Amino acid sequence: MTNSLDIDHLRTLVAIAECGGFSRAAAVRHISQPALSQHVRLLERGLKRKLFERDGRVMRFTHAGETVLAEARHILAAHDSALDRLAVPQQRTIVVGSTEHAAEHVLPEMLQALSSAFPGATTRFEIGRSTSLLDAVGKGVVDVAFVLDSGTAGAGHEVARLPLVWYSAPGWSPADAVDPAGSSEPLALVAFEEPCGLRQRALTALDAEGYRVTVTAQSTTLEGVTAGVRAGLGVALLPSTGGRPHGMVARDDLPRAGEVSLRLVGRRGLDPAIEQAAVESAAGFFDSRPHLRLVPASLDRTTGA
């Protein structure tokens, strides 16, 4: 039997129990899944007992694993209490997610502001679609995330409202589709794959004005959507953060689509001080940069955009 137990390995064991699986635990621990599996193997080798067994597609704790898990919780509680009593600073990693739309022009400047809001902590950023970021926050993988409100989320704090703008390639023409009343050709739309609130906003706005629409290209990423627009495959409806998208022009000959709410959401159980620091950092960032042409919004927690 091993003469000592590695604290990091014990934290991994507890994370697997609390997250309900290896992949989620790896994300919460900020390590790769192979590294997490190695932690388990080293514990099993040192303790000379199997901690997990496969039940169909699911890995479950063995009876011995449950016993070790209980001991791990006691050891970690004693370990962390000792560090608190000794006033030893503990390294903390805060994971901040951002929708691609905010990341393109806003996030590079916001990095410093957010890092300053969390002194003594390591800040890691995840860039993705709002739907995937909301899922990550729900699973506890991301601590706080800046997301676009699709109209159904309505969670967290509204930090700004971004105008929705139609973009196309320079010189692109919708041909006959410019005149919805007499058009024989549908308007070509480049959009994100479902589920996507922006896609629905675009279809709703065009339908209200009598346009027939065909989605000529779709992508899971902002880069893919903008590439389709630059290639002249159609128009796209995107939130504007004040920058000038390379290779695209804004159009004012299509129906107005209003604005979209940029919200900050925090995971369940997050330290309120961390969430408030992120909110205040975002508010200060937007207030000090009127050139972004954002519409200020209340920082109160709301139920809808």
Short mmCIF file of N, CA and C in Angstrom, two decimals, residues 162-243:
data_model
loop_
_atom_site.label_atom_id
_atom_site.label_comp_id
_atom_site.label_asym_id
_atom_site.label_seq_id
_atom_site.Cartn_x
_atom_site.Cartn_y
_atom_site.Cartn_z
N LEU A 162 -26.66 45.21 -28.01
CA LEU A 162 -25.90 45.38 -29.25
C LEU A 162 -26.86 45.51 -30.43
N PRO A 163 -26.66 46.52 -31.29
CA PRO A 163 -27.51 46.64 -32.48
C PRO A 163 -27.26 45.48 -33.44
N LEU A 164 -28.33 44.96 -34.03
CA LEU A 164 -28.22 43.90 -35.04
C LEU A 164 -28.11 44.54 -36.42
N VAL A 165 -27.09 44.10 -37.17
CA VAL A 165 -26.78 44.72 -38.46
C VAL A 165 -26.71 43.64 -39.54
N TRP A 166 -27.24 43.95 -40.72
CA TRP A 166 -27.12 43.07 -41.88
C TRP A 166 -25.78 43.32 -42.55
N TYR A 167 -25.08 42.24 -42.90
CA TYR A 167 -23.79 42.37 -43.58
C TYR A 167 -23.80 41.53 -44.86
N SER A 168 -23.07 42.04 -45.87
CA SER A 168 -22.87 41.29 -47.12
C SER A 168 -21.47 41.57 -47.63
N ALA A 169 -21.08 40.87 -48.67
CA ALA A 169 -19.82 41.17 -49.33
C ALA A 169 -19.96 42.47 -50.12
N PRO A 170 -18.90 43.24 -50.29
CA PRO A 170 -18.99 44.46 -51.10
C PRO A 170 -19.45 44.12 -52.52
N GLY A 171 -20.41 44.88 -53.00
CA GLY A 171 -20.90 44.65 -54.35
C GLY A 171 -21.93 43.55 -54.47
N TRP A 172 -22.18 42.80 -53.37
CA TRP A 172 -23.18 41.74 -53.44
C TRP A 172 -24.57 42.34 -53.61
N SER A 173 -25.38 41.71 -54.45
CA SER A 173 -26.74 42.21 -54.68
C SER A 173 -27.73 41.07 -54.50
N PRO A 174 -28.83 41.33 -53.80
CA PRO A 174 -29.85 40.30 -53.64
C PRO A 174 -30.69 40.12 -54.89
N ALA A 175 -30.33 40.82 -55.96
CA ALA A 175 -31.03 40.71 -57.25
C ALA A 175 -32.53 40.98 -57.08
N ASP A 176 -33.36 40.12 -57.62
CA ASP A 176 -34.80 40.35 -57.57
C ASP A 176 -35.35 40.30 -56.16
N ALA A 177 -34.61 39.66 -55.24
CA ALA A 177 -35.13 39.50 -53.89
C ALA A 177 -35.16 40.82 -53.12
N VAL A 178 -34.56 41.89 -53.69
CA VAL A 178 -34.64 43.19 -53.04
C VAL A 178 -36.07 43.66 -52.97
N ASP A 179 -36.86 43.30 -53.94
CA ASP A 179 -38.27 43.68 -53.98
C ASP A 179 -39.10 42.47 -53.56
N PRO A 180 -39.44 42.36 -52.27
CA PRO A 180 -40.12 41.16 -51.80
C PRO A 180 -41.48 40.95 -52.44
N ALA A 181 -42.14 42.04 -52.81
CA ALA A 181 -43.49 41.89 -53.37
C ALA A 181 -43.47 41.21 -54.72
N GLY A 182 -42.45 41.49 -55.52
CA GLY A 182 -42.43 40.91 -56.86
C GLY A 182 -41.30 39.93 -57.09
N SER A 183 -40.69 39.49 -56.01
CA SER A 183 -39.51 38.63 -56.14
C SER A 183 -39.88 37.22 -56.55
N SER A 184 -39.08 36.67 -57.46
CA SER A 184 -39.23 35.28 -57.84
C SER A 184 -38.09 34.45 -57.27
N GLU A 185 -37.07 35.14 -56.76
CA GLU A 185 -35.92 34.47 -56.17
C GLU A 185 -35.88 34.74 -54.67
N PRO A 186 -35.64 33.71 -53.85
CA PRO A 186 -35.56 33.94 -52.41
C PRO A 186 -34.27 34.67 -52.03
N LEU A 187 -34.31 35.37 -50.94
CA LEU A 187 -33.14 36.07 -50.44
C LEU A 187 -32.17 35.06 -49.83
N ALA A 188 -30.90 35.14 -50.20
CA ALA A 188 -29.88 34.20 -49.71
C ALA A 188 -29.40 34.62 -48.33
N LEU A 189 -29.51 33.72 -47.37
CA LEU A 189 -29.13 34.01 -45.99
C LEU A 189 -28.00 33.07 -45.55
N VAL A 190 -26.98 33.65 -44.92
CA VAL A 190 -25.91 32.87 -44.29
C VAL A 190 -26.16 32.93 -42.79
N ALA A 191 -26.21 31.78 -42.12
CA ALA A 191 -26.62 31.76 -40.72
C ALA A 191 -25.87 30.71 -39.93
N PHE A 192 -26.02 30.80 -38.62
CA PHE A 192 -25.50 29.78 -37.73
C PHE A 192 -26.42 28.56 -37.77
N GLU A 193 -25.84 27.40 -37.51
CA GLU A 193 -26.65 26.20 -37.41
C GLU A 193 -27.57 26.30 -36.20
N GLU A 194 -28.71 25.63 -36.30
CA GLU A 194 -29.63 25.58 -35.17
C GLU A 194 -29.01 24.79 -34.03
N PRO A 195 -29.38 25.10 -32.76
CA PRO A 195 -30.27 26.18 -32.36
C PRO A 195 -29.54 27.52 -32.34
N CYS A 196 -30.20 28.57 -32.82
CA CYS A 196 -29.57 29.88 -32.88
C CYS A 196 -30.63 30.97 -32.85
N GLY A 197 -30.56 31.83 -31.83
CA GLY A 197 -31.51 32.92 -31.72
C GLY A 197 -31.35 33.95 -32.81
N LEU A 198 -30.10 34.22 -33.25
CA LEU A 198 -29.87 35.20 -34.32
C LEU A 198 -30.49 34.74 -35.62
N ARG A 199 -30.40 33.45 -35.90
CA ARG A 199 -30.99 32.90 -37.12
C ARG A 199 -32.51 33.12 -37.11
N GLN A 200 -33.14 32.87 -35.98
CA GLN A 200 -34.58 33.08 -35.88
C GLN A 200 -34.95 34.55 -35.99
N ARG A 201 -34.11 35.43 -35.42
CA ARG A 201 -34.39 36.86 -35.53
C ARG A 201 -34.33 37.30 -36.99
N ALA A 202 -33.35 36.79 -37.73
CA ALA A 202 -33.22 37.15 -39.14
C ALA A 202 -34.42 36.67 -39.95
N LEU A 203 -34.80 35.41 -39.75
CA LEU A 203 -35.94 34.85 -40.50
C LEU A 203 -37.24 35.58 -40.16
N THR A 204 -37.41 35.91 -38.88
CA THR A 204 -38.63 36.60 -38.46
C THR A 204 -38.71 37.99 -39.08
N ALA A 205 -37.59 38.73 -39.05
CA ALA A 205 -37.57 40.09 -39.59
C ALA A 205 -37.84 40.09 -41.09
N LEU A 206 -37.25 39.16 -41.82
CA LEU A 206 -37.46 39.10 -43.26
C LEU A 206 -38.87 38.63 -43.61
N ASP A 207 -39.36 37.66 -42.86
CA ASP A 207 -40.70 37.15 -43.11
C ASP A 207 -41.75 38.24 -42.89
N ALA A 208 -41.53 39.09 -41.88
CA ALA A 208 -42.49 40.16 -41.58
C ALA A 208 -42.60 41.15 -42.72
N GLU A 209 -41.55 41.27 -43.55
CA GLU A 209 -41.56 42.20 -44.69
C GLU A 209 -41.87 41.50 -46.00
N GLY A 210 -42.25 40.24 -45.95
CA GLY A 210 -42.66 39.52 -47.14
C GLY A 210 -41.57 38.86 -47.93
N TYR A 211 -40.37 38.81 -47.40
CA TYR A 211 -39.27 38.16 -48.11
C TYR A 211 -39.40 36.64 -48.05
N ARG A 212 -39.10 36.00 -49.16
CA ARG A 212 -38.88 34.56 -49.15
C ARG A 212 -37.39 34.35 -48.95
N VAL A 213 -37.02 33.39 -48.12
CA VAL A 213 -35.62 33.23 -47.72
C VAL A 213 -35.16 31.80 -47.93
N THR A 214 -33.92 31.65 -48.37
CA THR A 214 -33.29 30.34 -48.40
C THR A 214 -31.93 30.46 -47.70
N VAL A 215 -31.65 29.51 -46.82
CA VAL A 215 -30.35 29.50 -46.14
C VAL A 215 -29.35 28.82 -47.07
N THR A 216 -28.46 29.61 -47.63
CA THR A 216 -27.51 29.10 -48.62
C THR A 216 -26.23 28.56 -47.99
N ALA A 217 -25.96 28.94 -46.75
CA ALA A 217 -24.77 28.45 -46.06
C ALA A 217 -25.01 28.57 -44.56
N GLN A 218 -24.48 27.62 -43.80
CA GLN A 218 -24.60 27.69 -42.35
C GLN A 218 -23.32 27.14 -41.72
N SER A 219 -23.07 27.57 -40.49
CA SER A 219 -21.85 27.16 -39.81
C SER A 219 -22.09 27.16 -38.31
N THR A 220 -21.25 26.44 -37.58
CA THR A 220 -21.33 26.44 -36.12
C THR A 220 -20.49 27.55 -35.51
N THR A 221 -19.70 28.26 -36.34
CA THR A 221 -18.80 29.30 -35.82
C THR A 221 -19.03 30.63 -36.52
N LEU A 222 -18.65 31.70 -35.81
CA LEU A 222 -18.71 33.03 -36.41
C LEU A 222 -17.78 33.12 -37.60
N GLU A 223 -16.61 32.51 -37.49
CA GLU A 223 -15.66 32.53 -38.60
C GLU A 223 -16.26 31.91 -39.86
N GLY A 224 -17.01 30.81 -39.68
CA GLY A 224 -17.63 30.16 -40.82
C GLY A 224 -18.71 31.02 -41.46
N VAL A 225 -19.52 31.69 -40.62
CA VAL A 225 -20.58 32.56 -41.13
C VAL A 225 -19.98 33.74 -41.90
N THR A 226 -18.98 34.39 -41.32
CA THR A 226 -18.40 35.55 -42.00
C THR A 226 -17.67 35.14 -43.28
N ALA A 227 -17.09 33.94 -43.29
CA ALA A 227 -16.44 33.46 -44.51
C ALA A 227 -17.47 33.28 -45.62
N GLY A 228 -18.64 32.77 -45.27
CA GLY A 228 -19.71 32.62 -46.26
C GLY A 228 -20.18 33.94 -46.81
N VAL A 229 -20.28 34.95 -45.92
CA VAL A 229 -20.70 36.28 -46.36
C VAL A 229 -19.65 36.88 -47.29
N ARG A 230 -18.37 36.79 -46.91
CA ARG A 230 -17.30 37.36 -47.73
C ARG A 230 -17.23 36.69 -49.10
N ALA A 231 -17.63 35.42 -49.15
CA ALA A 231 -17.61 34.70 -50.42
C ALA A 231 -18.79 35.05 -51.30
N GLY A 232 -19.69 35.91 -50.80
CA GLY A 232 -20.84 36.33 -51.60
C GLY A 232 -21.98 35.33 -51.62
N LEU A 233 -22.05 34.47 -50.60
CA LEU A 233 -23.11 33.45 -50.57
C LEU A 233 -24.44 34.00 -50.07
N GLY A 234 -24.42 35.19 -49.48
CA GLY A 234 -25.66 35.77 -48.98
C GLY A 234 -25.38 36.80 -47.92
N VAL A 235 -26.47 37.21 -47.24
CA VAL A 235 -26.35 38.19 -46.16
C VAL A 235 -26.44 37.48 -44.82
N ALA A 236 -25.92 38.13 -43.78
CA ALA A 236 -26.01 37.58 -42.43
C ALA A 236 -26.41 38.68 -41.47
N LEU A 237 -27.16 38.31 -40.46
CA LEU A 237 -27.54 39.25 -39.41
C LEU A 237 -26.63 38.99 -38.21
N LEU A 238 -25.85 40.01 -37.82
CA LEU A 238 -24.88 39.85 -36.74
C LEU A 238 -24.94 41.05 -35.80
N PRO A 239 -24.64 40.84 -34.52
CA PRO A 239 -24.57 41.96 -33.59
C PRO A 239 -23.32 42.78 -33.85
N SER A 240 -23.44 44.08 -33.71
CA SER A 240 -22.29 44.96 -33.95
C SER A 240 -21.70 45.40 -32.62
N THR A 241 -20.38 45.26 -32.49
CA THR A 241 -19.68 45.77 -31.32
C THR A 241 -18.83 46.98 -31.69
N GLY A 242 -19.17 47.60 -32.80
CA GLY A 242 -18.51 48.84 -33.17
C GLY A 242 -17.34 48.70 -34.12
N GLY A 243 -16.88 47.48 -34.35
CA GLY A 243 -15.75 47.28 -35.25
C GLY A 243 -16.20 47.27 -36.70
#
